[in-house]
């Protein structure tokens, strides 16, 4: 690789769905872009519920056509209080056609999504792929240097860190992070079942956290079961028959006979937020920029909106003849992301705390809030629209 070949406008570090999508979007702005990340098939069977704006973004990138036939539409969402407490919230049902949509979004296997993103990335001439991990990232006044695991040295005016919660890029930028470990863990697995799901996602609220059954193509669902760490460990250790029976009980048999499919994953939950979203020619996206519990399908949807916004900012900088890594350009990215990330994190945290609280006043507030959302049409429709994407983004035309 010559010096000219190793010099870019933007380097994206990290090859998960958020990093891949951002790299494609950045290359489509006309910026000379490199993506540095190890290239390997997605290793597990986890899924993501992509909400409306995320699907639109993937469609604009030329990716969604490869996923559509392997995803399940989400026509309705049920929230069911299964706490067994003295004060219980009423069931709330959100239906997409009430706000003029066929579906809220689609649930798709992460492996399918990554495969489609990798294929699209390989088709773009202006996107250079370095299929290695980044070994080091160093920011200087006029650029950033990224060294790969094999010793390749790349430089760029802007680096986009999509390298997860233990981000090399965040460390190189000198950005601190606030972390709060939750006394919860999430067990994920997929099931097949006897009765159809009718494209309805059902979330049971238990005293230890939500357990959500999200439709997959056919008579199948993905399950995200949030529980106290000891209970999550116990569930993980069950054999297939015992876990199938436990999932059937937790679903109150709405799917009939349940059978667990191979592949389970357990991960501890936390809330993490960096003190800044960009600094020293480095912008953060995905889990480098926010870690939230798997409540309300916000995690990857937030990460894809990061990609939308960094591409918008770079496009604007190029049009104005600006350096894409300049402080004033990075400040625009931070301003674009701050309200979205903070509002989502706050809402998820409050919802989770209200569910875990044993205090009767908190349980009463939660029950009243759910009753109002479920019973008042305009409020329910507002909640649905805001759940898909913040209203101010529609006003901006982002995505």
Short mmCIF file of C-alpha atoms in Angstrom, two decimals:
data_model
loop_
_atom_site.label_atom_id
_atom_site.label_comp_id
_atom_site.label_asym_id
_atom_site.label_seq_id
_atom_site.Cartn_x
_atom_site.Cartn_y
_atom_site.Cartn_z
CA UNK A 1 0.00 0.00 0.00
CA UNK A 2 1.51 3.38 -0.99
CA UNK A 3 1.21 6.51 1.15
CA UNK A 4 -1.48 7.81 -1.19
CA UNK A 5 -3.37 4.53 -1.02
CA UNK A 6 -3.26 4.64 2.80
CA UNK A 7 -4.66 8.17 3.13
CA UNK A 8 -8.43 8.66 3.50
CA UNK A 9 -11.02 11.26 4.31
CA UNK A 10 -12.69 8.92 6.81
CA UNK A 11 -11.74 5.60 8.42
CA UNK A 12 -14.43 3.53 10.15
CA UNK A 13 -13.09 1.18 12.83
CA UNK A 14 -15.42 -1.72 13.63
CA UNK A 15 -17.43 -4.08 11.44
CA UNK A 16 -20.67 -4.69 13.31
CA UNK A 17 -23.98 -3.62 11.76
CA UNK A 18 -23.60 0.02 12.87
CA UNK A 19 -20.02 0.27 11.56
CA UNK A 20 -20.82 -1.38 8.24
CA UNK A 21 -23.87 0.83 7.68
CA UNK A 22 -21.93 3.99 8.57
CA UNK A 23 -19.07 3.05 6.23
CA UNK A 24 -21.48 2.53 3.32
CA UNK A 25 -23.30 5.80 4.06
CA UNK A 26 -20.02 7.75 4.36
CA UNK A 27 -18.71 6.33 1.09
CA UNK A 28 -21.93 7.45 -0.59
CA UNK A 29 -21.20 11.06 0.41
CA UNK A 30 -18.18 10.95 -1.92
CA UNK A 31 -15.69 10.84 0.95
CA UNK A 32 -12.77 8.46 0.40
CA UNK A 33 -13.58 5.90 3.06
CA UNK A 34 -11.86 2.87 4.57
CA UNK A 35 -13.42 0.25 6.81
CA UNK A 36 -11.03 -1.61 9.08
CA UNK A 37 -12.54 -4.65 10.80
CA UNK A 38 -12.03 -8.36 10.81
CA UNK A 39 -14.35 -10.03 8.30
CA UNK A 40 -16.04 -13.19 9.55
CA UNK A 41 -19.55 -14.67 9.46
CA UNK A 42 -21.74 -13.43 12.30
CA UNK A 43 -21.22 -15.95 15.06
CA UNK A 44 -24.60 -16.33 16.78
CA UNK A 45 -28.35 -16.43 16.24
CA UNK A 46 -29.38 -13.17 17.91
CA UNK A 47 -31.85 -10.92 16.13
CA UNK A 48 -32.67 -7.21 15.95
CA UNK A 49 -36.04 -5.49 15.70
CA UNK A 50 -35.41 -2.76 13.12
CA UNK A 51 -37.89 0.06 13.49
CA UNK A 52 -39.23 2.14 10.58
CA UNK A 53 -36.49 4.74 10.15
CA UNK A 54 -33.78 2.09 10.33
CA UNK A 55 -35.45 0.09 7.56
CA UNK A 56 -35.69 3.25 5.43
CA UNK A 57 -31.98 3.94 5.99
CA UNK A 58 -30.99 0.39 5.02
CA UNK A 59 -33.17 0.68 1.94
CA UNK A 60 -31.37 3.89 0.93
CA UNK A 61 -28.05 2.10 1.36
CA UNK A 62 -29.18 -0.66 -1.02
CA UNK A 63 -29.17 -3.27 1.74
CA UNK A 64 -32.76 -3.92 2.74
CA UNK A 65 -33.77 -5.76 -0.45
CA UNK A 66 -31.46 -8.61 0.58
CA UNK A 67 -33.08 -8.82 4.06
CA UNK A 68 -36.77 -8.25 3.43
CA UNK A 69 -37.77 -11.81 2.58
CA UNK A 70 -35.90 -13.17 5.60
CA UNK A 71 -37.47 -10.82 8.17
CA UNK A 72 -40.77 -10.82 10.03
CA UNK A 73 -42.96 -7.71 10.07
CA UNK A 74 -44.05 -6.31 13.45
CA UNK A 75 -47.70 -5.32 13.09
CA UNK A 76 -48.51 -4.96 16.77
CA UNK A 77 -46.82 -4.85 20.17
CA UNK A 78 -48.35 -6.00 23.46
CA UNK A 79 -47.11 -4.96 26.91
CA UNK A 80 -48.38 -7.31 29.62
CA UNK A 81 -47.90 -6.76 33.36
CA UNK A 82 -46.85 -10.16 34.69
CA UNK A 83 -45.42 -8.95 38.00
CA UNK A 84 -48.16 -10.48 40.17
CA UNK A 85 -47.97 -7.39 42.40
CA UNK A 86 -50.80 -5.77 44.29
CA UNK A 87 -50.90 -2.85 41.88
CA UNK A 88 -50.65 -3.98 38.27
CA UNK A 89 -50.69 -2.01 35.06
CA UNK A 90 -53.32 -2.79 32.41
CA UNK A 91 -52.26 -4.46 29.18
CA UNK A 92 -51.31 -1.98 26.46
CA UNK A 93 -51.52 -2.85 22.80
CA UNK A 94 -49.89 -0.78 20.05
CA UNK A 95 -51.07 -1.45 16.49
CA UNK A 96 -49.15 -0.09 13.50
CA UNK A 97 -52.16 0.68 11.33
CA UNK A 98 -53.43 3.11 14.01
CA UNK A 99 -50.65 5.49 12.89
CA UNK A 100 -51.02 4.67 9.20
CA UNK A 101 -48.27 2.03 8.95
CA UNK A 102 -48.39 -1.55 7.77
CA UNK A 103 -45.71 -2.52 10.30
CA UNK A 104 -43.61 -0.81 12.98
CA UNK A 105 -40.56 -2.51 11.55
CA UNK A 106 -39.05 -5.94 11.04
CA UNK A 107 -37.27 -8.51 13.17
CA UNK A 108 -34.26 -9.94 11.36
CA UNK A 109 -31.40 -12.25 12.31
CA UNK A 110 -28.20 -10.29 12.88
CA UNK A 111 -26.38 -12.82 10.69
CA UNK A 112 -28.71 -11.99 7.78
CA UNK A 113 -28.27 -8.26 8.30
CA UNK A 114 -24.46 -8.43 8.52
CA UNK A 115 -24.29 -10.65 5.43
CA UNK A 116 -26.34 -8.11 3.44
CA UNK A 117 -24.23 -5.19 4.70
CA UNK A 118 -20.97 -7.00 3.88
CA UNK A 119 -22.22 -7.77 0.38
CA UNK A 120 -23.21 -4.16 -0.24
CA UNK A 121 -19.90 -2.86 1.13
CA UNK A 122 -17.99 -5.12 -1.26
CA UNK A 123 -19.83 -3.58 -4.24
CA UNK A 124 -18.79 0.04 -3.56
CA UNK A 125 -15.67 1.18 -5.38
CA UNK A 126 -15.13 4.13 -3.05
CA UNK A 127 -15.02 1.97 0.06
CA UNK A 128 -11.69 0.28 0.84
CA UNK A 129 -12.00 -2.76 3.10
CA UNK A 130 -9.14 -3.76 5.40
CA UNK A 131 -10.19 -7.14 6.82
CA UNK A 132 -8.15 -6.91 10.02
CA UNK A 133 -8.62 -5.63 13.55
CA UNK A 134 -7.25 -2.22 14.44
CA UNK A 135 -4.23 -2.59 16.71
CA UNK A 136 -3.85 1.08 17.64
CA UNK A 137 -5.46 4.46 17.01
CA UNK A 138 -3.55 7.72 17.49
CA UNK A 139 -4.97 11.20 17.05
CA UNK A 140 -2.77 14.20 16.20
CA UNK A 141 -3.61 17.78 15.32
CA UNK A 142 -3.96 17.26 11.58
CA UNK A 143 -5.15 13.65 11.34
CA UNK A 144 -5.58 10.23 12.89
CA UNK A 145 -3.33 7.21 12.35
CA UNK A 146 -4.77 3.70 12.54
CA UNK A 147 -2.44 0.70 12.60
CA UNK A 148 -3.87 -2.71 11.75
CA UNK A 149 -3.02 -6.01 13.41
CA UNK A 150 -0.61 -6.86 10.56
CA UNK A 151 1.14 -3.48 10.78
CA UNK A 152 -0.62 -1.58 7.98
CA UNK A 153 -0.68 2.14 8.69
CA UNK A 154 -3.66 4.22 7.53
CA UNK A 155 -4.33 7.92 8.04
CA UNK A 156 -7.50 9.98 7.85
CA UNK A 157 -8.82 13.39 8.72
CA UNK A 158 -11.72 11.74 10.58
CA UNK A 159 -12.06 8.36 12.30
CA UNK A 160 -15.47 6.94 13.16
CA UNK A 161 -15.24 4.59 16.14
CA UNK A 162 -17.72 1.73 15.82
CA UNK A 163 -15.56 -0.59 17.89
CA UNK A 164 -17.89 -1.36 20.77
CA UNK A 165 -18.03 -0.68 24.47
CA UNK A 166 -14.26 -1.27 24.95
CA UNK A 167 -13.44 1.23 22.22
CA UNK A 168 -9.86 1.90 21.17
CA UNK A 169 -11.13 4.94 19.32
CA UNK A 170 -12.84 6.40 22.38
CA UNK A 171 -9.65 5.94 24.39
CA UNK A 172 -7.57 7.56 21.62
CA UNK A 173 -9.94 10.53 21.57
CA UNK A 174 -9.48 11.01 25.31
CA UNK A 175 -13.20 10.66 25.95
CA UNK A 176 -14.25 9.37 29.35
CA UNK A 177 -17.32 7.23 29.91
CA UNK A 178 -19.91 6.90 32.66
CA UNK A 179 -20.90 3.32 33.46
CA UNK A 180 -23.61 1.88 35.68
CA UNK A 181 -23.85 -1.87 35.99
CA UNK A 182 -27.40 -3.15 36.36
CA UNK A 183 -28.26 -6.10 38.56
CA UNK A 184 -29.76 -7.82 35.55
CA UNK A 185 -28.66 -10.07 32.71
CA UNK A 186 -30.30 -10.91 29.39
CA UNK A 187 -30.66 -14.44 28.08
CA UNK A 188 -31.34 -14.62 24.34
CA UNK A 189 -32.47 -17.62 22.29
CA UNK A 190 -34.95 -18.53 19.56
CA UNK A 191 -37.97 -20.80 19.71
CA UNK A 192 -40.34 -22.57 17.38
CA UNK A 193 -43.97 -22.88 18.46
CA UNK A 194 -47.23 -24.56 17.57
CA UNK A 195 -49.52 -21.53 17.21
CA UNK A 196 -48.91 -18.55 14.87
CA UNK A 197 -47.64 -15.28 16.33
CA UNK A 198 -49.70 -13.18 13.88
CA UNK A 199 -46.76 -10.74 13.69
CA UNK A 200 -47.43 -9.53 17.23
CA UNK A 201 -44.50 -8.88 19.56
CA UNK A 202 -45.42 -9.64 23.18
CA UNK A 203 -43.48 -8.27 26.15
CA UNK A 204 -44.19 -9.70 29.60
CA UNK A 205 -43.11 -7.45 32.45
CA UNK A 206 -41.83 -9.50 35.38
CA UNK A 207 -40.45 -8.30 38.75
CA UNK A 208 -36.91 -8.94 37.45
CA UNK A 209 -37.29 -7.33 34.01
CA UNK A 210 -39.07 -7.79 30.69
CA UNK A 211 -39.29 -11.04 28.73
CA UNK A 212 -40.13 -10.33 25.10
CA UNK A 213 -41.17 -12.72 22.34
CA UNK A 214 -40.49 -11.11 18.94
CA UNK A 215 -41.81 -12.70 15.71
CA UNK A 216 -39.48 -14.38 13.24
CA UNK A 217 -40.47 -15.79 9.84
CA UNK A 218 -42.72 -18.83 10.19
CA UNK A 219 -43.94 -20.07 13.55
CA UNK A 220 -40.82 -18.87 15.36
CA UNK A 221 -39.86 -16.10 17.76
CA UNK A 222 -36.69 -14.64 19.19
CA UNK A 223 -36.70 -14.34 22.98
CA UNK A 224 -34.92 -11.76 25.14
CA UNK A 225 -35.42 -12.73 28.77
CA UNK A 226 -34.13 -10.18 31.29
CA UNK A 227 -33.72 -11.44 34.84
CA UNK A 228 -31.58 -11.13 37.94
CA UNK A 229 -28.10 -12.56 37.25
CA UNK A 230 -28.60 -15.72 39.35
CA UNK A 231 -31.94 -16.48 37.69
CA UNK A 232 -30.48 -15.82 34.24
CA UNK A 233 -27.63 -18.23 35.02
CA UNK A 234 -30.15 -20.84 36.16
CA UNK A 235 -32.15 -20.49 32.95
CA UNK A 236 -28.98 -20.72 30.86
CA UNK A 237 -28.07 -23.98 32.58
CA UNK A 238 -31.40 -25.71 31.85
CA UNK A 239 -31.50 -28.43 29.23
CA UNK A 240 -33.57 -27.84 26.09
CA UNK A 241 -36.70 -29.54 27.45
CA UNK A 242 -36.61 -27.59 30.72
CA UNK A 243 -35.94 -24.23 29.03
CA UNK A 244 -38.71 -24.94 26.49
CA UNK A 245 -41.11 -25.58 29.36
CA UNK A 246 -39.96 -22.43 31.17
CA UNK A 247 -40.44 -20.31 28.03
CA UNK A 248 -43.90 -21.80 27.49
CA UNK A 249 -44.88 -20.95 31.08
CA UNK A 250 -43.50 -17.43 30.78
CA UNK A 251 -45.45 -16.90 27.54
CA UNK A 252 -48.60 -18.18 29.28
CA UNK A 253 -48.88 -20.72 26.45
CA UNK A 254 -50.06 -18.11 23.94
CA UNK A 255 -47.91 -19.87 21.33
CA UNK A 256 -48.93 -23.39 22.33
CA UNK A 257 -46.12 -25.92 22.58
CA UNK A 258 -42.70 -24.23 22.53
CA UNK A 259 -39.38 -25.73 21.47
CA UNK A 260 -36.03 -24.03 22.09
CA UNK A 261 -33.70 -23.91 19.09
CA UNK A 262 -29.91 -24.39 19.39
CA UNK A 263 -27.86 -21.41 20.52
CA UNK A 264 -28.16 -19.36 23.72
CA UNK A 265 -26.38 -16.19 24.79
CA UNK A 266 -26.16 -14.49 28.16
CA UNK A 267 -24.80 -11.01 28.75
CA UNK A 268 -24.82 -8.66 31.77
CA UNK A 269 -26.70 -5.40 31.41
CA UNK A 270 -25.35 -1.89 31.94
CA UNK A 271 -25.95 1.69 30.94
CA UNK A 272 -22.91 3.44 29.47
CA UNK A 273 -22.57 6.93 28.07
CA UNK A 274 -19.43 8.77 26.94
CA UNK A 275 -18.83 12.30 28.19
CA UNK A 276 -18.69 13.45 24.56
CA UNK A 277 -19.70 11.91 21.25
CA UNK A 278 -16.77 13.31 19.28
CA UNK A 279 -13.39 14.84 20.00
CA UNK A 280 -9.86 15.04 18.58
CA UNK A 281 -10.92 14.00 15.04
CA UNK A 282 -12.77 10.92 16.32
CA UNK A 283 -16.57 10.45 16.32
CA UNK A 284 -18.25 7.60 18.19
CA UNK A 285 -21.17 5.48 17.00
CA UNK A 286 -22.91 2.30 18.14
CA UNK A 287 -21.92 0.83 21.49
CA UNK A 288 -18.85 3.07 21.61
CA UNK A 289 -21.38 5.92 22.00
CA UNK A 290 -24.16 4.32 24.06
CA UNK A 291 -24.94 1.06 25.84
CA UNK A 292 -28.53 0.52 26.94
CA UNK A 293 -30.55 -2.49 28.13
CA UNK A 294 -32.51 -4.39 25.44
CA UNK A 295 -35.77 -2.59 26.21
CA UNK A 296 -37.91 -1.07 23.47
CA UNK A 297 -35.61 -2.24 20.65
CA UNK A 298 -33.52 0.93 20.87
CA UNK A 299 -29.88 -0.26 20.81
CA UNK A 300 -29.05 -0.89 17.15
CA UNK A 301 -31.70 1.56 16.00
CA UNK A 302 -29.79 4.26 17.88
CA UNK A 303 -26.56 3.02 16.28
CA UNK A 304 -28.02 3.28 12.80
CA UNK A 305 -29.18 6.83 13.52
CA UNK A 306 -25.57 7.57 14.55
CA UNK A 307 -24.58 6.45 11.06
CA UNK A 308 -27.23 8.63 9.44
CA UNK A 309 -26.07 11.68 11.35
CA UNK A 310 -22.31 11.27 10.87
CA UNK A 311 -22.89 10.82 7.13
CA UNK A 312 -25.11 13.94 7.06
CA UNK A 313 -22.44 15.94 8.90
CA UNK A 314 -19.65 14.78 6.60
CA UNK A 315 -21.76 15.47 3.52
CA UNK A 316 -22.40 19.01 4.74
CA UNK A 317 -18.72 19.56 5.54
CA UNK A 318 -17.67 18.41 2.08
CA UNK A 319 -20.21 20.70 0.44
CA UNK A 320 -18.84 23.65 2.46
CA UNK A 321 -15.21 22.74 1.75
CA UNK A 322 -14.53 21.98 5.42
CA UNK A 323 -12.18 19.47 7.02
CA UNK A 324 -14.50 16.63 8.16
CA UNK A 325 -12.49 16.17 11.36
CA UNK A 326 -12.40 19.85 12.34
CA UNK A 327 -13.74 20.75 15.81
CA UNK A 328 -16.70 22.74 14.47
CA UNK A 329 -17.74 19.79 12.29
CA UNK A 330 -17.49 17.32 15.17
CA UNK A 331 -19.51 19.67 17.37
CA UNK A 332 -22.35 19.41 14.85
CA UNK A 333 -22.31 15.64 15.16
CA UNK A 334 -22.37 15.86 18.96
CA UNK A 335 -25.29 18.28 18.82
CA UNK A 336 -27.16 16.02 16.39
CA UNK A 337 -26.80 12.95 18.60
CA UNK A 338 -27.01 14.32 22.15
CA UNK A 339 -30.77 14.77 22.56
CA UNK A 340 -31.61 11.49 20.82
CA UNK A 341 -29.22 9.38 22.89
CA UNK A 342 -29.92 11.08 26.23
CA UNK A 343 -33.71 10.97 25.82
CA UNK A 344 -33.70 7.28 24.83
CA UNK A 345 -31.32 6.34 27.64
CA UNK A 346 -33.43 8.24 30.17
CA UNK A 347 -36.70 6.69 29.00
CA UNK A 348 -35.27 3.15 29.06
CA UNK A 349 -33.75 3.68 32.51
CA UNK A 350 -36.98 5.06 33.97
CA UNK A 351 -39.06 2.25 32.45
CA UNK A 352 -36.67 -0.36 33.83
CA UNK A 353 -36.50 1.21 37.31
CA UNK A 354 -40.29 1.48 37.51
CA UNK A 355 -40.62 -2.20 36.68
CA UNK A 356 -38.08 -3.30 39.30
CA UNK A 357 -39.34 -1.06 42.11
CA UNK A 358 -41.21 -2.63 45.03
CA UNK A 359 -42.44 0.78 46.22
CA UNK A 360 -46.21 1.11 46.01
CA UNK A 361 -46.11 4.78 44.88
CA UNK A 362 -43.85 3.84 41.97
CA UNK A 363 -46.07 0.89 41.06
CA UNK A 364 -49.08 3.22 41.17
CA UNK A 365 -47.41 5.76 38.90
CA UNK A 366 -46.46 3.05 36.44
CA UNK A 367 -49.99 1.62 36.41
CA UNK A 368 -51.52 5.07 35.88
CA UNK A 369 -49.06 5.86 33.10
CA UNK A 370 -49.80 2.60 31.29
CA UNK A 371 -53.54 3.15 31.74
CA UNK A 372 -53.31 6.62 30.20
CA UNK A 373 -51.22 5.44 27.26
CA UNK A 374 -53.49 2.48 26.63
CA UNK A 375 -56.76 4.38 27.03
CA UNK A 376 -56.16 7.77 25.44
CA UNK A 377 -55.82 7.52 21.67
CA UNK A 378 -53.77 10.68 20.96
CA UNK A 379 -51.33 9.84 23.77
CA UNK A 380 -51.01 6.25 22.57
CA UNK A 381 -50.35 7.39 18.99
CA UNK A 382 -47.77 9.89 20.23
CA UNK A 383 -46.03 7.11 22.18
CA UNK A 384 -45.95 4.92 19.07
CA UNK A 385 -44.50 7.65 16.85
CA UNK A 386 -41.89 8.67 19.41
CA UNK A 387 -40.97 5.04 19.96
CA UNK A 388 -40.10 4.69 16.28
CA UNK A 389 -37.97 7.84 16.10
CA UNK A 390 -37.79 11.23 17.85
CA UNK A 391 -40.22 13.70 16.29
CA UNK A 392 -37.53 16.37 15.78
CA UNK A 393 -35.68 14.07 13.39
CA UNK A 394 -38.68 13.98 11.06
CA UNK A 395 -38.71 17.78 11.17
CA UNK A 396 -35.00 17.84 10.23
CA UNK A 397 -35.56 15.34 7.42
CA UNK A 398 -32.75 13.15 8.78
CA UNK A 399 -32.74 9.61 7.45
#
